[in-house]
Coordinates of C-alpha atoms in Angstrom, one line a residue:
Chain A
M1 CA 196.7 94.5 241.1
K2 CA 195.6 97.2 243.4
R3 CA 191.9 97.3 244.4
K4 CA 190.4 100.6 245.0
N5 CA 189.9 101.4 248.6
W6 CA 186.3 102.7 248.5
Y7 CA 186.0 102.9 252.2
L8 CA 188.9 105.3 252.5
T9 CA 187.9 107.4 249.4
I10 CA 184.3 107.9 250.4
G11 CA 185.2 108.3 254.1
V12 CA 187.8 111.0 253.5
I13 CA 185.5 112.9 251.1
L14 CA 182.5 112.7 253.6
T15 CA 184.7 113.7 256.6
A16 CA 186.2 116.6 254.7
L17 CA 182.8 117.9 253.7
M18 CA 181.6 117.6 257.3
L19 CA 184.7 119.4 258.6
L20 CA 184.2 122.1 256.0
Y21 CA 180.6 122.5 257.1
I22 CA 181.6 122.7 260.8
A23 CA 184.5 125.0 260.0
V24 CA 182.1 127.4 258.4
G25 CA 180.0 127.4 261.5
F26 CA 182.9 128.6 263.6
F27 CA 183.2 131.8 261.6
W28 CA 179.8 132.5 260.2
T29 CA 176.1 131.5 260.8
P30 CA 173.3 133.0 258.7
Y31 CA 171.4 134.0 261.9
V32 CA 172.3 134.3 265.6
P33 CA 171.7 130.7 266.7
S34 CA 169.8 131.7 269.8
A35 CA 167.9 134.6 268.3
M36 CA 164.1 134.0 268.3
S37 CA 161.9 135.5 265.6
A38 CA 158.2 135.5 266.1
A39 CA 157.5 136.0 262.4
D40 CA 159.5 132.9 261.4
R41 CA 158.1 130.6 264.0
E42 CA 157.7 127.0 262.7
A43 CA 158.9 128.2 259.2
K44 CA 159.4 125.4 256.7
P45 CA 162.8 124.9 255.1
S46 CA 163.2 127.5 252.4
L47 CA 165.9 129.7 250.9
R48 CA 165.6 132.1 253.8
H49 CA 165.9 129.3 256.3
L50 CA 167.7 126.4 254.7
F51 CA 166.8 123.9 257.5
G52 CA 163.6 125.7 258.6
C53 CA 162.9 127.2 262.0
D54 CA 161.9 125.6 265.3
S55 CA 158.9 126.4 267.5
M56 CA 160.5 129.5 268.9
G57 CA 161.5 130.9 265.5
R58 CA 165.2 130.0 265.8
D59 CA 167.0 129.1 262.6
V60 CA 167.8 125.4 262.6
F61 CA 170.6 125.8 260.1
S62 CA 172.5 128.2 262.3
R63 CA 171.8 126.0 265.4
T64 CA 173.1 122.8 263.7
L65 CA 176.2 124.7 262.6
E66 CA 176.9 125.8 266.1
G67 CA 175.9 122.5 267.7
A68 CA 178.0 120.5 265.4
G69 CA 181.0 122.7 266.2
S70 CA 180.5 122.2 269.9
T71 CA 180.1 118.4 269.4
L72 CA 183.3 118.3 267.3
T73 CA 185.3 120.4 269.9
I74 CA 184.1 118.1 272.7
A75 CA 184.9 114.9 270.8
L76 CA 188.4 116.1 269.9
A77 CA 189.1 117.3 273.4
V78 CA 187.9 113.9 274.8
L79 CA 190.1 112.1 272.2
A80 CA 193.1 114.3 273.1
V81 CA 192.8 113.5 276.9
G82 CA 192.0 109.8 276.3
A83 CA 194.7 109.2 273.6
V84 CA 197.5 111.1 275.3
C85 CA 197.0 109.5 278.7
G86 CA 196.2 106.1 277.1
L87 CA 199.3 106.3 275.0
A88 CA 201.5 107.1 278.0
V89 CA 200.0 104.4 280.2
G90 CA 199.9 101.8 277.4
A91 CA 203.5 102.5 276.2
L92 CA 205.1 102.4 279.6
C93 CA 203.1 99.3 280.6
G94 CA 203.7 97.5 277.4
Y95 CA 207.4 98.3 277.2
Y96 CA 208.4 97.7 280.8
G97 CA 205.8 95.1 281.9
G98 CA 206.0 93.8 285.5
P99 CA 203.6 93.9 288.4
V100 CA 202.6 97.5 287.8
D101 CA 201.5 96.6 284.3
A102 CA 199.4 93.7 285.6
L103 CA 197.7 96.0 288.1
V104 CA 197.1 98.8 285.7
M105 CA 195.6 96.5 283.1
R106 CA 193.3 95.0 285.7
L107 CA 192.0 98.4 286.6
C108 CA 191.6 99.2 282.9
D109 CA 189.6 96.0 282.4
A110 CA 187.3 97.0 285.3
I111 CA 186.7 100.4 283.8
A112 CA 186.4 99.2 280.2
A113 CA 183.9 96.5 281.2
F114 CA 181.4 99.2 281.8
P115 CA 179.6 101.1 279.0
S116 CA 181.1 104.6 278.8
V117 CA 177.8 106.5 278.6
L118 CA 176.6 105.0 281.8
L119 CA 179.9 105.8 283.6
A120 CA 180.0 109.3 282.3
L121 CA 176.4 109.8 283.5
V122 CA 177.4 108.8 287.0
V123 CA 180.5 111.0 287.0
L124 CA 178.4 114.0 285.8
A125 CA 175.8 113.2 288.5
V126 CA 178.6 114.0 290.9
T127 CA 180.3 116.9 289.1
G128 CA 177.2 118.5 287.7
P129 CA 176.7 119.4 284.0
G130 CA 178.9 121.5 281.8
K131 CA 181.2 121.3 278.8
Y132 CA 184.5 120.8 280.7
N133 CA 183.0 118.2 283.0
V134 CA 181.8 116.2 280.0
I135 CA 185.3 116.4 278.5
G136 CA 186.9 115.4 281.8
A137 CA 184.6 112.5 282.5
L138 CA 184.6 111.0 279.0
G139 CA 188.3 111.7 278.6
V140 CA 189.2 109.7 281.6
L141 CA 186.8 106.9 280.6
F142 CA 188.5 106.7 277.2
V143 CA 192.0 106.1 278.6
P144 CA 191.6 102.3 279.2
S145 CA 190.7 101.4 275.6
F146 CA 193.7 103.4 274.2
A147 CA 196.0 102.0 276.9
R148 CA 195.1 98.5 276.0
L149 CA 195.5 99.1 272.3
V150 CA 198.9 100.7 272.6
R151 CA 200.1 98.2 275.1
G152 CA 199.3 95.4 272.7
E153 CA 201.3 97.0 270.0
F154 CA 204.3 97.6 272.3
L155 CA 204.2 94.0 273.5
K156 CA 204.4 93.0 269.8
Y157 CA 207.5 95.2 269.1
R158 CA 209.5 95.2 272.4
D159 CA 211.4 92.0 271.6
R160 CA 211.9 92.6 267.9
D161 CA 215.5 92.6 266.6
F162 CA 215.5 96.3 265.8
V163 CA 214.5 97.2 269.4
R164 CA 217.0 94.8 270.8
S165 CA 219.9 96.2 268.8
A166 CA 218.8 99.8 269.8
R167 CA 218.9 98.7 273.4
L168 CA 222.4 97.1 272.9
M169 CA 223.6 100.4 271.5
G170 CA 222.6 102.0 274.7
V171 CA 219.5 103.9 273.6
S172 CA 217.4 105.0 276.5
G173 CA 214.1 103.5 277.2
L174 CA 212.1 106.6 276.5
R175 CA 213.8 107.1 273.2
I176 CA 213.1 103.6 272.1
I177 CA 209.5 104.1 273.1
F178 CA 208.9 107.3 271.2
V179 CA 211.4 107.1 268.3
H180 CA 211.8 103.4 267.6
I181 CA 208.5 101.8 268.4
L182 CA 205.8 104.5 268.3
P183 CA 206.0 105.2 264.6
N184 CA 205.3 101.6 263.9
T185 CA 202.0 101.7 265.9
W186 CA 200.6 104.6 263.9
P187 CA 198.2 102.6 261.6
V188 CA 196.7 100.7 264.6
L189 CA 196.5 103.9 266.6
L190 CA 194.8 105.8 263.7
S191 CA 192.1 103.2 263.4
G192 CA 191.7 103.3 267.2
L193 CA 191.4 107.0 267.1
T194 CA 188.5 106.9 264.6
I195 CA 186.6 104.4 266.8
G196 CA 187.3 106.6 269.8
F197 CA 186.1 109.7 268.0
N198 CA 182.9 108.1 267.0
N199 CA 182.3 106.9 270.5
A200 CA 182.9 110.3 271.9
V201 CA 180.4 111.9 269.4
L202 CA 177.9 109.3 270.3
A203 CA 178.4 109.7 274.0
E204 CA 178.2 113.5 273.9
A205 CA 175.1 113.5 271.8
S206 CA 173.4 110.8 274.0
M207 CA 174.3 112.7 277.2
S208 CA 173.0 116.0 276.1
Y209 CA 169.9 114.2 274.8
L210 CA 169.4 112.8 278.3
G211 CA 169.8 116.3 279.7
I212 CA 173.0 115.4 281.6
G213 CA 175.7 116.8 279.4
V214 CA 176.5 120.3 278.5
T215 CA 174.3 122.9 280.2
P216 CA 171.1 123.7 278.3
T217 CA 172.4 127.2 277.3
E218 CA 175.3 125.7 275.4
P219 CA 174.6 124.7 271.8
S220 CA 174.2 121.0 271.3
L221 CA 172.8 118.6 268.8
G222 CA 171.5 116.3 271.5
Y223 CA 169.4 119.1 273.1
M224 CA 168.1 120.1 269.7
L225 CA 166.9 116.5 269.1
K226 CA 165.4 116.4 272.6
D227 CA 163.4 119.6 271.9
A228 CA 162.5 118.4 268.4
Q229 CA 160.9 115.2 269.7
G230 CA 157.9 117.2 271.0
Y231 CA 157.2 118.5 267.5
L232 CA 158.1 115.4 265.5
F233 CA 155.0 115.4 263.4
T234 CA 154.5 119.1 262.8
L235 CA 158.2 120.2 262.6
P236 CA 160.1 117.1 261.4
W237 CA 162.9 119.3 260.0
C238 CA 163.9 120.2 263.5
A239 CA 164.9 116.6 264.1
V240 CA 166.0 115.5 260.6
F241 CA 168.8 117.9 260.2
P242 CA 170.6 117.6 263.5
A243 CA 170.2 113.8 263.3
A244 CA 171.7 113.8 259.8
V245 CA 174.7 115.8 260.9
V246 CA 175.4 113.4 263.8
I247 CA 175.0 110.3 261.5
L248 CA 177.1 111.7 258.6
L249 CA 179.9 112.7 261.0
I250 CA 180.0 109.2 262.5
L251 CA 179.6 107.6 259.1
G252 CA 182.5 109.5 257.5
V253 CA 185.0 108.9 260.3
G254 CA 183.9 105.3 260.6
L255 CA 184.5 104.8 256.9
V256 CA 188.0 106.3 257.2
G257 CA 188.8 103.9 260.0
E258 CA 187.5 101.0 258.0
G259 CA 189.6 102.1 255.0
V260 CA 192.7 102.3 257.2
R261 CA 192.1 98.8 258.5
E262 CA 191.6 97.5 255.0
R263 CA 194.9 99.1 253.9
M264 CA 196.8 97.6 256.8
G265 CA 195.4 94.2 256.0
A266 CA 196.6 94.6 252.4
V267 CA 200.1 95.6 253.5
S268 CA 200.8 92.9 256.1
Chain B
M1 CA 190.8 74.8 283.2
G2 CA 189.6 74.8 286.8
K3 CA 192.4 77.0 288.0
A4 CA 191.9 79.6 285.3
L5 CA 188.2 79.6 286.0
L6 CA 188.8 80.2 289.7
K7 CA 191.1 83.1 288.8
R8 CA 188.4 84.6 286.5
A9 CA 185.8 84.2 289.3
G10 CA 188.1 85.9 291.7
L11 CA 188.5 88.8 289.2
L12 CA 184.7 89.0 288.8
V13 CA 184.2 89.4 292.6
G14 CA 187.1 91.9 292.7
T15 CA 185.7 94.0 289.9
L16 CA 182.3 94.1 291.5
L17 CA 183.8 95.2 294.9
L18 CA 185.8 97.9 293.1
V19 CA 182.6 99.1 291.4
S20 CA 180.7 99.2 294.7
V21 CA 183.5 101.1 296.4
L22 CA 183.6 103.6 293.5
A23 CA 179.9 104.0 293.4
F24 CA 179.8 104.6 297.1
A25 CA 182.8 106.8 297.3
A26 CA 181.7 109.0 294.4
F27 CA 178.5 110.0 296.2
S28 CA 180.1 110.4 299.6
V29 CA 182.9 112.8 298.8
I30 CA 181.0 115.3 296.7
P31 CA 180.1 118.7 298.1
G32 CA 176.5 119.5 298.4
D33 CA 174.6 117.5 301.0
P34 CA 171.5 115.6 299.7
T35 CA 169.6 116.9 302.8
T36 CA 169.2 120.4 301.3
S37 CA 167.9 119.1 298.0
V38 CA 165.5 116.7 299.7
L39 CA 164.2 118.8 302.6
G40 CA 164.5 122.1 300.9
A41 CA 166.5 125.2 301.8
E42 CA 164.2 126.2 304.7
A43 CA 164.7 123.0 306.7
T44 CA 165.5 123.7 310.4
R45 CA 168.7 122.4 311.9
E46 CA 166.8 119.8 313.9
E47 CA 165.0 118.4 310.8
I48 CA 168.4 118.1 309.0
A49 CA 170.0 116.3 312.0
A50 CA 167.0 113.9 312.2
F51 CA 167.2 113.2 308.5
R52 CA 171.0 112.6 308.7
A53 CA 170.6 110.3 311.6
Q54 CA 167.7 108.4 310.0
H55 CA 169.8 107.7 306.9
G56 CA 173.0 107.2 308.8
L57 CA 174.7 110.2 307.2
D58 CA 176.3 111.1 310.5
L59 CA 178.5 108.0 310.6
P60 CA 182.1 107.9 309.1
V61 CA 182.3 106.9 305.5
W62 CA 183.9 103.5 305.9
Q63 CA 181.3 102.5 308.5
R64 CA 178.5 103.6 306.1
Y65 CA 180.1 101.7 303.2
W66 CA 180.4 98.5 305.3
S67 CA 176.8 98.5 306.5
W68 CA 175.6 99.5 303.1
L69 CA 177.5 96.6 301.4
A70 CA 176.5 94.1 304.1
A71 CA 172.8 95.0 303.6
F72 CA 173.2 95.2 299.8
V73 CA 174.2 91.5 299.4
T74 CA 171.1 90.5 301.3
G75 CA 168.9 92.4 298.9
D76 CA 168.4 95.4 301.1
F77 CA 169.4 98.4 299.0
G78 CA 168.6 101.1 301.6
R79 CA 165.8 103.7 301.6
S80 CA 165.3 106.3 298.9
F81 CA 165.7 109.9 300.2
K82 CA 163.1 111.2 297.8
F83 CA 160.3 108.6 298.0
D84 CA 161.0 107.4 301.5
M85 CA 160.5 103.7 300.6
P86 CA 162.9 100.8 300.2
V87 CA 165.0 101.1 297.1
S88 CA 164.6 97.4 296.4
E89 CA 160.8 98.0 295.9
L90 CA 161.4 101.0 293.8
V91 CA 163.9 99.3 291.6
A92 CA 162.2 95.9 291.2
T93 CA 159.3 97.1 289.0
R94 CA 161.5 99.2 286.9
A95 CA 164.1 96.5 286.5
Q96 CA 161.5 94.2 285.0
V97 CA 160.8 96.7 282.2
T98 CA 164.4 97.2 281.4
L99 CA 165.1 93.5 281.5
V100 CA 162.3 92.8 279.0
M101 CA 163.6 95.4 276.7
A102 CA 167.2 94.2 276.9
A103 CA 166.2 90.6 276.4
L104 CA 164.0 91.6 273.4
S105 CA 166.9 93.6 271.9
F106 CA 169.2 90.7 272.3
A107 CA 166.8 88.3 270.6
L108 CA 166.3 90.8 267.8
I109 CA 170.0 91.1 267.3
V110 CA 170.5 87.4 267.0
A111 CA 167.4 87.0 264.7
I112 CA 168.5 89.8 262.4
S113 CA 172.2 89.4 262.2
L114 CA 172.7 85.6 261.9
P115 CA 170.7 85.1 258.7
L116 CA 172.0 88.3 257.1
G117 CA 175.6 87.5 258.0
L118 CA 175.3 84.0 256.6
I119 CA 173.7 85.0 253.4
S120 CA 176.1 87.8 252.6
A121 CA 179.1 85.6 253.3
R122 CA 177.8 82.8 251.2
R123 CA 177.1 85.0 248.2
R124 CA 180.1 87.1 248.6
G125 CA 180.1 90.1 246.2
G126 CA 176.5 89.4 245.1
V127 CA 173.7 91.9 245.1
V128 CA 172.5 90.9 248.6
D129 CA 176.0 91.0 250.0
R130 CA 176.7 94.5 248.7
L131 CA 173.3 95.8 249.8
V132 CA 173.8 94.3 253.3
T133 CA 177.4 95.7 253.6
V134 CA 176.3 99.2 252.7
L135 CA 173.2 99.1 254.9
A136 CA 175.2 97.7 257.8
Q137 CA 177.8 100.5 257.5
V138 CA 175.1 103.2 257.5
T139 CA 173.0 101.6 260.3
M140 CA 176.1 101.3 262.4
S141 CA 176.5 105.0 262.3
V142 CA 173.1 105.8 263.7
P143 CA 173.1 106.4 267.4
N144 CA 170.4 104.3 269.0
F145 CA 168.4 107.2 270.4
I146 CA 168.2 108.8 266.9
M147 CA 167.2 105.4 265.6
G148 CA 164.5 105.5 268.3
I149 CA 163.2 108.9 267.2
G150 CA 163.2 107.7 263.6
L151 CA 161.2 104.5 264.4
M152 CA 158.8 106.6 266.5
F153 CA 158.3 108.9 263.6
L154 CA 157.8 106.2 261.0
F155 CA 155.8 103.6 262.9
A156 CA 153.9 105.6 265.5
L157 CA 153.2 108.9 263.7
V158 CA 153.2 108.1 260.0
L159 CA 152.1 104.5 259.8
K160 CA 150.3 104.5 263.2
W161 CA 151.3 100.9 263.9
F162 CA 151.5 101.7 267.6
R163 CA 150.6 104.5 269.9
P164 CA 153.6 106.3 271.4
E165 CA 152.4 105.5 274.9
Y166 CA 153.9 103.0 277.2
V167 CA 151.9 99.8 277.7
P168 CA 152.6 98.1 281.0
L169 CA 152.9 94.4 281.5
E170 CA 149.6 94.5 283.4
D171 CA 147.7 95.2 280.2
G172 CA 148.8 91.7 279.0
L173 CA 152.0 90.2 277.8
G174 CA 151.2 90.5 274.1
A175 CA 150.3 94.2 274.2
H176 CA 153.4 94.9 276.3
L177 CA 155.7 93.1 273.9
R178 CA 154.0 94.7 270.9
F179 CA 154.9 98.1 272.2
M180 CA 158.4 97.1 273.5
V181 CA 159.5 95.7 270.2
F182 CA 160.0 99.2 268.8
P183 CA 162.3 100.5 271.5
A184 CA 164.1 97.2 271.4
L185 CA 164.5 97.5 267.7
A186 CA 166.1 100.9 268.2
V187 CA 168.7 99.4 270.4
A188 CA 169.1 96.2 268.3
L189 CA 169.5 97.7 264.8
P190 CA 172.9 99.4 265.2
K191 CA 174.2 96.5 267.2
S192 CA 172.9 94.0 264.6
A193 CA 174.8 95.9 261.9
M194 CA 178.1 95.4 263.8
T195 CA 177.3 91.7 264.3
V196 CA 176.5 91.1 260.7
K197 CA 179.8 92.6 259.7
L198 CA 181.7 90.6 262.3
L199 CA 180.0 87.3 261.3
R200 CA 180.6 87.9 257.6
G201 CA 184.3 88.7 258.1
S202 CA 184.7 85.7 260.5
I203 CA 183.1 83.2 258.0
L204 CA 185.1 84.6 255.1
G205 CA 188.3 84.3 257.2
E206 CA 187.5 80.6 258.0
L207 CA 186.6 79.8 254.4
G208 CA 190.2 80.5 253.4
Q209 CA 191.7 78.0 255.9
D210 CA 193.3 74.8 254.9
Y211 CA 190.8 72.6 256.7
I212 CA 188.0 73.9 254.6
R213 CA 189.9 73.0 251.4
T214 CA 190.3 69.5 252.9
A215 CA 186.6 69.4 253.6
Y216 CA 185.9 70.3 250.0
S217 CA 188.3 67.7 248.7
K218 CA 186.5 65.1 250.7
G219 CA 183.4 65.8 248.7
N220 CA 181.6 68.3 250.9
S221 CA 179.3 70.7 249.1
Q222 CA 179.5 74.4 250.0
S223 CA 176.5 74.3 252.3
S224 CA 177.7 71.2 254.2
A225 CA 181.2 72.6 254.5
L226 CA 179.6 75.8 255.9
R227 CA 177.3 74.0 258.2
R228 CA 179.6 71.3 259.5
H229 CA 183.0 73.0 259.6
V230 CA 183.0 76.8 259.1
L231 CA 180.1 77.9 261.4
R232 CA 181.5 76.2 264.5
N233 CA 184.7 78.2 264.3
A234 CA 183.2 81.3 262.8
M235 CA 180.7 81.6 265.7
I236 CA 183.4 81.9 268.4
P237 CA 184.2 85.6 268.0
V238 CA 180.5 86.3 267.4
V239 CA 179.3 84.7 270.6
T240 CA 182.0 86.5 272.6
F241 CA 181.0 89.8 270.9
L242 CA 177.3 89.2 271.7
A243 CA 178.0 88.5 275.4
M244 CA 180.2 91.6 275.6
A245 CA 177.4 93.6 273.9
V246 CA 175.1 93.1 276.8
G247 CA 176.6 96.1 278.5
D248 CA 176.0 98.3 275.5
I249 CA 172.5 96.9 275.3
M250 CA 171.7 97.9 278.9
A251 CA 173.2 101.3 278.3
G252 CA 171.3 101.6 275.1
S253 CA 168.1 100.7 276.8
I254 CA 168.6 103.4 279.3
V255 CA 168.9 106.1 276.6
V256 CA 166.1 104.7 274.5
E257 CA 163.8 104.5 277.4
Q258 CA 163.9 108.3 277.4
V259 CA 162.9 108.4 273.7
F260 CA 159.8 106.2 274.3
T261 CA 159.1 107.5 277.8
I262 CA 159.3 104.0 279.3
P263 CA 159.4 103.9 283.1
G264 CA 162.4 101.6 283.3
L265 CA 165.7 101.7 285.3
G266 CA 167.1 104.3 282.9
R267 CA 164.4 106.9 283.6
L268 CA 164.6 106.2 287.3
L269 CA 168.4 106.7 287.1
I270 CA 168.1 110.0 285.2
T271 CA 165.4 111.5 287.4
E272 CA 167.1 110.4 290.7
I273 CA 170.4 111.8 289.6
G274 CA 168.6 115.1 289.3
H275 CA 167.1 114.7 292.8
R276 CA 170.5 113.7 294.3
D277 CA 168.7 110.6 295.6
Y278 CA 172.0 108.6 296.0
P279 CA 170.8 105.3 297.5
V280 CA 168.7 104.8 294.4
V281 CA 171.5 105.8 292.0
Q282 CA 174.1 103.7 293.8
A283 CA 171.8 100.6 293.7
I284 CA 171.1 101.0 290.0
V285 CA 174.8 101.5 289.2
V286 CA 175.9 98.5 291.1
L287 CA 173.1 96.3 289.8
L288 CA 173.9 97.2 286.2
A289 CA 177.6 96.7 286.8
A290 CA 176.8 93.2 288.2
V291 CA 174.8 92.3 285.0
V292 CA 177.6 93.6 282.7
V293 CA 180.5 92.1 284.6
G294 CA 178.5 88.8 284.9
C295 CA 177.9 88.7 281.2
N296 CA 181.6 89.4 280.5
F297 CA 182.4 86.5 282.7
L298 CA 180.0 84.3 280.8
A299 CA 181.6 85.4 277.5
D300 CA 185.0 84.3 278.8
L301 CA 183.5 81.0 279.9
L302 CA 181.8 80.4 276.6
Y303 CA 185.0 81.3 274.8
R304 CA 186.9 78.6 276.7
V305 CA 184.2 76.0 276.1
M306 CA 183.9 76.7 272.4
D307 CA 187.7 77.0 271.7
P308 CA 189.6 74.4 273.8
R309 CA 192.9 75.8 272.6
I310 CA 192.4 78.8 274.9
A311 CA 191.9 76.6 278.0
E312 CA 195.1 74.7 277.3
R313 CA 197.2 77.8 277.7

């Protein structure tokens, strides 16, 4: 009897909707996001301005579209940096082991022991704000968690019979890592990627909210929320919509990860 | 057990040293001297030289690191560039605020998640369980600063349960805590949701074990099996998770302090990063690291005490 995997179903639908929403924003926004219009200042949500306007007459719908696009880009870039480097480090350490492995893992433990938002703040204090600095700082900080995850998987597989027989047949170490072992780690990796993605979105939003993320001229949901806080009572829509976009994005991807884990549990 | 413990303690010290080196090096290698941002662009050459000599900026890096570290362990964190007062004084009052908030958040997490996790595991598939599971999944997805803005809106502006103005400890402990409970809740709610989920899963996992069947067959009722057998084992991952969560709670406090304009360590950190006041930033980073690494050490210790099988290995 196969139980329906609600997590995966709802998660995939929600994520797809959010991606569609963001994809639209890459090509089209109803207004220029930074354009101010004196006539529309503090306009309530209506058909003309779906999400209303902020205190400077900027269209909140256009700004959330653009901000969500920027958040998504940053999160994906962070994930790419963290996952690729983490994969390389974890695979090599897990497969070959030895003193280098022990040293690298200690270093990873030291970095991972620290909350990533805090570390990224310190890195950005040194490098200064900006989109690429955020990606670099968060990307590096995400390496340890992926490295540990991948290493664990490789430890599990490196002494399995199919790996041993491949080795006996003279297959090179790199080929074993990428062709024989890596495909097996895919489900674990996928669930790790969803967690990483959510952490990246969270970190990016928190950092721009604190004013130490992307520069204020770049679009960002965090900055929108920071601005909106001053008008919370009079212009609640300025806070509600960007907040909803962040929450739904994290919720959707989180549900997908949950669904993947549930499915793995059912298989093994 | 003694040997493993010694090894962990060694690691603890090593990690802290590593953090201190990183925190120090990060602010020593960067371009852009703090002197210009503190003294202003029109400072004369003599003023700059005097400032650099006063703060020891003219010495080589390793010498500065060594004297900084030697002073740091005795509680002398150096002098702030910006405020021209000892960092330890500057940090002490702010640390109290952040510590109260972190402790309150921790207490709230325990108070919220333990009963909910227990109830939903006991009545698995029931109305409460389903409601808790859905709510937990959604709450988990709310970043703590958005939760803070939401709480502010609901309780301060709509319901007017509190004024969105910081109440210091000097105004009385009760008033202080009555205000602090809202920011603490913003940190605690998302974390509680994760704890509920973990506890529920952990209890359900233990309930399927053979020793529980044995407990039932010996005539235990469900509640006594839960109380006497399941909980002791189910709590192990939860306790570890909670101890590890301290780092996130501290980080969360720092962000949420901005939402509620609370003058804690987080606000000091953010403003002093802007002022390039590195002695203050370094001190805060190392102190926070010490708390986080210390709690991780404690988590490891608790794990060994609660689950003797680990210690045997």
